[in-house]
Structure formats: structure tokens, C-alpha cells
GROMACS .gro file of C-alpha atoms in nm:
model
  252
    1MET     CA    1  16.459   9.898  16.532
    2PRO     CA    2  16.709   9.602  16.496
    3ALA     CA    3  16.604   9.282  16.730
    4ILE     CA    4  16.757   9.345  17.100
    5VAL     CA    5  16.924   8.956  17.064
    6GLN     CA    6  17.031   8.922  16.658
    7MET     CA    7  17.070   8.506  16.641
    8GLU     CA    8  17.223   8.333  16.269
    9LYS     CA    9  17.290   7.986  16.188
   10LEU     CA   10  17.444   7.920  16.549
   11ASN     CA   11  17.671   7.614  16.644
   12LYS     CA   12  17.803   7.537  16.919
   13SER     CA   13  17.937   7.166  17.049
   14TYR     CA   14  18.075   7.027  17.305
   15GLY     CA   15  18.324   6.775  17.178
   16ALA     CA   16  18.153   6.496  17.014
   17PHE     CA   17  17.806   6.628  17.141
   18HIS     CA   18  17.682   6.826  16.907
   19VAL     CA   19  17.429   7.049  17.046
   20LEU     CA   20  17.307   7.360  16.863
   21LYS     CA   21  17.251   7.392  16.519
   22ASP     CA   22  17.178   7.629  16.300
   23VAL     CA   23  16.985   7.815  16.500
   24ASP     CA   24  16.783   8.145  16.342
   25LEU     CA   25  16.597   8.339  16.611
   26GLU     CA   26  16.515   8.701  16.698
   27VAL     CA   27  16.420   8.917  16.945
   28GLN     CA   28  16.271   9.213  16.900
   29THR     CA   29  16.236   9.491  17.244
   30GLY     CA   30  16.015   9.411  17.489
   31GLU     CA   31  15.875   9.055  17.379
   32VAL     CA   32  15.876   8.794  17.573
   33VAL     CA   33  15.995   8.419  17.468
   34VAL     CA   34  15.951   8.144  17.574
   35VAL     CA   35  16.148   7.856  17.494
   36ILE     CA   36  16.068   7.521  17.549
   37GLY     CA   37  16.165   7.080  17.527
   38ALA     CA   38  16.306   6.835  17.635
   39SER     CA   39  16.541   6.735  17.912
   40GLY     CA   40  16.869   6.818  17.609
   41SER     CA   41  16.708   7.008  17.349
   42GLY     CA   42  16.993   7.274  17.391
   43LYS     CA   43  16.716   7.500  17.577
   44SER     CA   44  16.979   7.607  17.840
   45THR     CA   45  17.299   7.639  17.589
   46LEU     CA   46  17.115   7.839  17.323
   47ILE     CA   47  17.015   8.134  17.681
   48ARG     CA   48  17.326   8.125  17.813
   49CYS     CA   49  17.505   8.148  17.514
   50VAL     CA   50  17.343   8.560  17.491
   51ASN     CA   51  17.549   8.667  17.826
   52GLY     CA   52  17.826   8.493  17.675
   53LEU     CA   53  17.812   8.162  17.946
   54GLU     CA   54  17.846   7.929  17.639
   55HIS     CA   55  18.145   8.079  17.371
   56TYR     CA   56  17.878   7.905  17.099
   57GLY     CA   57  18.118   7.823  16.727
   58ASP     CA   58  18.043   7.922  16.480
   59GLY     CA   59  17.757   8.151  16.256
   60ARG     CA   60  17.696   8.507  16.409
   61LEU     CA   61  17.597   8.599  16.820
   62VAL     CA   62  17.410   9.026  16.849
   63VAL     CA   63  17.330   9.114  17.160
   64ASP     CA   64  17.212   9.456  17.265
   65GLY     CA   65  17.412   9.553  16.928
   66SER     CA   66  17.763   9.411  17.037
   67GLU     CA   67  17.857   9.107  16.883
   68LEU     CA   68  17.978   8.862  17.034
   69ALA     CA   69  18.227   8.627  16.943
   70PRO     CA   70  18.229   8.268  16.876
   71SER     CA   71  18.458   8.106  17.045
   72ILE     CA   72  18.829   8.022  16.904
   73ASP     CA   73  19.085   7.747  17.023
   74GLY     CA   74  18.882   7.848  17.335
   75PHE     CA   75  18.870   8.243  17.292
   76GLY     CA   76  18.583   8.371  17.227
   77THR     CA   77  18.480   8.784  17.342
   78SER     CA   78  18.714   9.006  17.538
   79LYS     CA   79  18.568   9.001  17.904
   80ARG     CA   80  18.562   9.344  17.848
   81GLU     CA   81  18.330   9.331  17.609
   82LEU     CA   82  18.146   9.037  17.813
   83ALA     CA   83  18.130   9.310  18.101
   84LYS     CA   84  17.969   9.511  17.852
   85ILE     CA   85  17.710   9.335  17.760
   86ARG     CA   86  17.602   9.181  18.091
   87GLN     CA   87  17.517   9.441  18.186
   88GLU     CA   88  17.206   9.501  17.990
   89VAL     CA   89  17.209   9.141  18.048
   90GLY     CA   90  16.995   8.993  18.315
   91MET     CA   91  17.030   8.664  18.432
   92VAL     CA   92  16.816   8.435  18.632
   93PHE     CA   93  16.866   8.079  18.723
   94GLN     CA   94  16.799   7.729  18.799
   95HIS     CA   95  16.987   7.755  19.167
   96PHE     CA   96  17.025   8.098  19.347
   97ASN     CA   97  17.386   8.200  19.424
   98LEU     CA   98  17.326   8.437  19.633
   99PHE     CA   99  17.605   8.527  19.870
  100PRO     CA  100  17.508   8.374  20.181
  101HIS     CA  101  17.687   8.572  20.449
  102LYS     CA  102  17.504   8.944  20.315
  103THR     CA  103  17.202   8.990  20.359
  104VAL     CA  104  16.859   9.037  20.086
  105LEU     CA  105  16.971   9.345  20.118
  106GLU     CA  106  17.363   9.390  19.985
  107ASN     CA  107  17.278   9.133  19.756
  108VAL     CA  108  17.092   9.311  19.586
  109MET     CA  109  17.262   9.641  19.610
  110LEU     CA  110  17.653   9.474  19.604
  111ALA     CA  111  17.598   9.499  19.180
  112PRO     CA  112  17.512   9.877  19.074
  113VAL     CA  113  17.751  10.006  19.336
  114ARG     CA  114  18.045   9.785  19.223
  115VAL     CA  115  17.971   9.788  18.834
  116ARG     CA  116  17.749  10.085  18.741
  117LYS     CA  117  17.944  10.303  19.042
  118TRP     CA  118  17.579  10.357  19.228
  119PRO     CA  119  17.607  10.612  19.472
  120LYS     CA  120  17.552  10.340  19.797
  121ALA     CA  121  17.195  10.569  19.910
  122LYS     CA  122  17.102  10.506  19.562
  123ALA     CA  123  17.150  10.175  19.573
  124GLU     CA  124  16.999  10.090  19.868
  125ALA     CA  125  16.641  10.283  19.741
  126THR     CA  126  16.630  10.156  19.443
  127ALA     CA  127  16.685   9.720  19.609
  128GLU     CA  128  16.432   9.804  19.942
  129HIS     CA  129  16.201   9.946  19.560
  130LEU     CA  130  16.241   9.565  19.377
  131LEU     CA  131  16.166   9.418  19.689
  132GLU     CA  132  15.867   9.526  19.758
  133ARG     CA  133  15.822   9.471  19.367
  134VAL     CA  134  15.913   9.100  19.481
  135GLY     CA  135  15.705   9.131  19.789
  136LEU     CA  136  16.009   9.078  20.003
  137SER     CA  137  15.977   9.467  20.218
  138ALA     CA  138  15.940   9.244  20.598
  139HIS     CA  139  16.262   8.961  20.532
  140ILE     CA  140  16.513   9.275  20.364
  141HIS     CA  141  16.790   9.217  20.684
  142LYS     CA  142  16.783   8.824  20.670
  143TYR     CA  143  17.038   8.655  20.576
  144PRO     CA  144  16.940   8.342  20.178
  145ALA     CA  145  16.944   8.044  20.438
  146GLN     CA  146  16.675   8.197  20.659
  147LEU     CA  147  16.407   8.222  20.341
  148SER     CA  148  16.277   7.967  20.170
  149GLY     CA  149  16.338   7.883  19.809
  150GLY     CA  150  16.099   8.055  19.634
  151GLN     CA  151  16.184   8.315  19.798
  152GLN     CA  152  16.528   8.267  19.754
  153GLN     CA  153  16.466   8.316  19.421
  154ARG     CA  154  16.206   8.619  19.424
  155VAL     CA  155  16.568   8.834  19.563
  156ALA     CA  156  16.781   8.669  19.278
  157ILE     CA  157  16.515   8.766  19.034
  158ALA     CA  158  16.569   9.108  19.204
  159ARG     CA  159  16.909   9.113  19.184
  160SER     CA  160  16.913   9.149  18.855
  161LEU     CA  161  16.659   9.354  18.811
  162ALA     CA  162  16.852   9.621  19.026
  163MET     CA  163  17.083   9.627  18.723
  164GLU     CA  164  16.825   9.824  18.529
  165PRO     CA  165  16.907   9.521  18.223
  166ARG     CA  166  16.708   9.528  17.869
  167LEU     CA  167  16.700   9.231  17.844
  168MET     CA  168  16.594   8.950  18.044
  169LEU     CA  169  16.721   8.564  18.024
  170PHE     CA  170  16.605   8.341  18.302
  171ASP     CA  171  16.690   7.925  18.295
  172GLU     CA  172  16.425   7.724  18.404
  173PRO     CA  173  16.417   7.974  18.762
  174THR     CA  174  16.138   7.750  18.914
  175SER     CA  175  16.299   7.416  18.840
  176ALA     CA  176  16.416   7.390  19.164
  177LEU     CA  177  16.200   7.515  19.415
  178ASP     CA  178  15.894   7.265  19.578
  179PRO     CA  179  15.581   7.292  19.375
  180GLU     CA  180  15.446   7.535  19.641
  181MET     CA  181  15.716   7.704  19.592
  182VAL     CA  182  15.618   7.734  19.232
  183GLY     CA  183  15.390   8.017  19.181
  184GLU     CA  184  15.469   8.225  19.328
  185VAL     CA  185  15.788   8.316  19.171
  186LEU     CA  186  15.581   8.286  18.821
  187GLN     CA  187  15.383   8.508  18.957
  188VAL     CA  188  15.654   8.834  18.989
  189MET     CA  189  15.745   8.664  18.649
  190ARG     CA  190  15.440   8.773  18.466
  191GLU     CA  191  15.466   9.079  18.681
  192LEU     CA  192  15.778   9.165  18.510
  193ALA     CA  193  15.610   9.104  18.150
  194GLN     CA  194  15.233   9.249  18.179
  195SER     CA  195  15.531   9.597  18.272
  196GLY     CA  196  15.705   9.519  17.901
  197MET     CA  197  16.026   9.366  18.031
  198THR     CA  198  16.235   9.220  17.713
  199MET     CA  199  16.262   8.908  17.883
  200MET     CA  200  16.406   8.472  17.707
  201ILE     CA  201  16.241   8.232  17.922
  202VAL     CA  202  16.280   7.895  17.937
  203THR     CA  203  16.086   7.645  18.109
  204HIS     CA  204  15.937   7.315  18.166
  205GLU     CA  205  15.612   7.494  18.343
  206MET     CA  206  15.319   7.524  17.981
  207GLY     CA  207  15.045   7.686  18.110
  208PHE     CA  208  15.274   7.978  18.259
  209ALA     CA  209  15.408   7.981  17.892
  210ARG     CA  210  15.078   7.977  17.778
  211GLU     CA  211  15.021   8.313  17.965
  212VAL     CA  212  15.293   8.480  17.948
  213ALA     CA  213  15.462   8.467  17.560
  214ASP     CA  214  15.447   8.644  17.291
  215ARG     CA  215  15.632   8.433  17.058
  216VAL     CA  216  15.735   7.984  17.200
  217VAL     CA  217  16.004   7.798  17.094
  218TYR     CA  218  16.040   7.455  17.084
  219MET     CA  219  16.431   7.319  17.017
  220ASP     CA  220  16.378   6.915  16.970
  221GLN     CA  221  16.821   6.886  16.908
  222GLY     CA  222  17.005   7.086  16.896
  223ARG     CA  223  16.708   7.273  16.660
  224ILE     CA  224  16.425   7.521  16.669
  225LEU     CA  225  16.197   7.271  16.489
  226GLU     CA  226  15.885   7.499  16.515
  227GLU     CA  227  15.744   7.922  16.674
  228GLY     CA  228  15.449   8.030  16.698
  229THR     CA  229  15.191   8.225  16.902
  230PRO     CA  230  15.093   7.999  17.279
  231ASP     CA  231  14.842   7.942  17.058
  232GLN     CA  232  14.939   7.820  16.767
  233ILE     CA  233  15.212   7.574  16.901
  234PHE     CA  234  14.946   7.502  17.198
  235ASP     CA  235  14.642   7.470  16.977
  236ARG     CA  236  14.817   7.387  16.640
  237PRO     CA  237  15.125   7.266  16.547
  238ALA     CA  238  15.284   7.192  16.310
  239GLN     CA  239  15.555   6.941  16.331
  240GLU     CA  240  15.485   6.572  16.456
  241ARG     CA  241  15.757   6.640  16.745
  242THR     CA  242  15.604   6.862  16.909
  243ARG     CA  243  15.318   6.740  16.908
  244THR     CA  244  15.402   6.410  17.012
  245PHE     CA  245  15.630   6.636  17.319
  246LEU     CA  246  15.285   6.784  17.407
  247SER     CA  247  15.075   6.551  17.451
  248ARG     CA  248  15.373   6.358  17.694
  249VAL     CA  249  15.357   6.755  17.886
  250LEU     CA  250  15.060   6.832  17.883
  251THR     CA  251  14.913   6.583  18.062
  252HIS     CA  252  15.108   6.506  18.329
   0.00000   0.00000   0.00000
């Protein structure tokens, strides 16, 4: 079975800044891949390329059987093709991006009704189930401003799951949260991983990465420097830069 994400020699530049350099990476269906590395190493750009939020410069990128085109003179994959890919790829960002004028329930229902063209009753039942799954049944009629940051991020996860994606992307989903709220979001992600959801996760939470990842990818200066099982990367890293990075983050 082909990988759900296939990257071959992927490159991306912002002007003179070469942010991704010949990245080769595959993600198999059902696999949890966690991407780690210092700020500025290209992690977020990498994951944003997967759902077309960033256009890469050259190389090859196939997501769920659809090839995303590189950007030529600012134009890449067509809007129609991107919309098709994004139906199957959920993404959770650092910031929650919820609609402030809609209730929690309405936020989660919106995309299935508008994009999947579900009947309202089906979307509502699915949203209620997902909000129960992320522990927010008591808050479905509240507005985002009435929730904590951790609760808002759990709504954002439920909103992505409502589209029944084949792949979930997480771009540092806990980095904007107060420390006491991080655990509740990681717990939801832990349960998703255990359920068999295919996930690519960019995170600074090393204990979480060790626990949930099938494979850990370490990026440094735009390249994948090392990848392996959590035990290999955290206990027996092969590269000196990996060891240096881990010694810094694991002592904090």
C-alpha cells in the first residue's frame, strides 16, 4: 500500500533563505510521525507543505494519492485540487482559529455541512460525539471566548476530526498554551494515536514524542538529519547534533 505522504527531494526557499533542503520522507497509513528540532529548522514549513499552506520549490510531494505541484512564479496546485486534498487532511495549529461568533457546536459542524454537504442533523450528531470524545460535552453551547486555551484547542481538534480526515497534522499544538493546559490537549492526541489515526506532529514536548511516536524525525537547518524509533532517537542518537539538541531540551 503506498504511503499516505511521500516526499522526494523537497526544497523550499523564502527568497535567499533555503528553509527545506532535499527532504525525503514517507508516512504510512496508521503511523504516528513526530518531527522535532530547534526553532527555525524547517519543521512547521515541512508540515504546512503537506496540506498546501506552503508551496514547495522543487522535488515531489504526494498526499493521499494526489500530487501537489511545486510553486512556479507563485502558482502551484489548483484551488480545486487543494480543496480535495484538504478534505482528507485535518490540521491543528498553534492558535485555535475558531470563529468567535459561533458556538463550540457550530464551529465543529461548519465544515462538514459546507464542504462535505452533510445534512445538518448528521453534522450535529457527529459534532456532539466528537465534543464528548474530547471532554467538552458540557460546553457545546458556549462561545470560544468563554473557554480556556486548552479547551479551545480541543475544540479545534474536534473540528478537524469532524471532516473524517485520513491524516491529521499538528503544528506545535500546545506551544501557545499555559503549562497547566498542555496535558489535556496531549491526552486527546494520545487517545487519537491509540485509535490508529495517521498523524504528523511537530512538537517540543519530548516526553509526549517518546510515548506516542512510531517514528521520530529530527530536523536541523532544513534537513532531516536523523530518524528512527523513539528509543533510537532519544536513547541512542547516531548524530552529534541530535545528541546536542536533546541534551539541551531534555535538561529543561
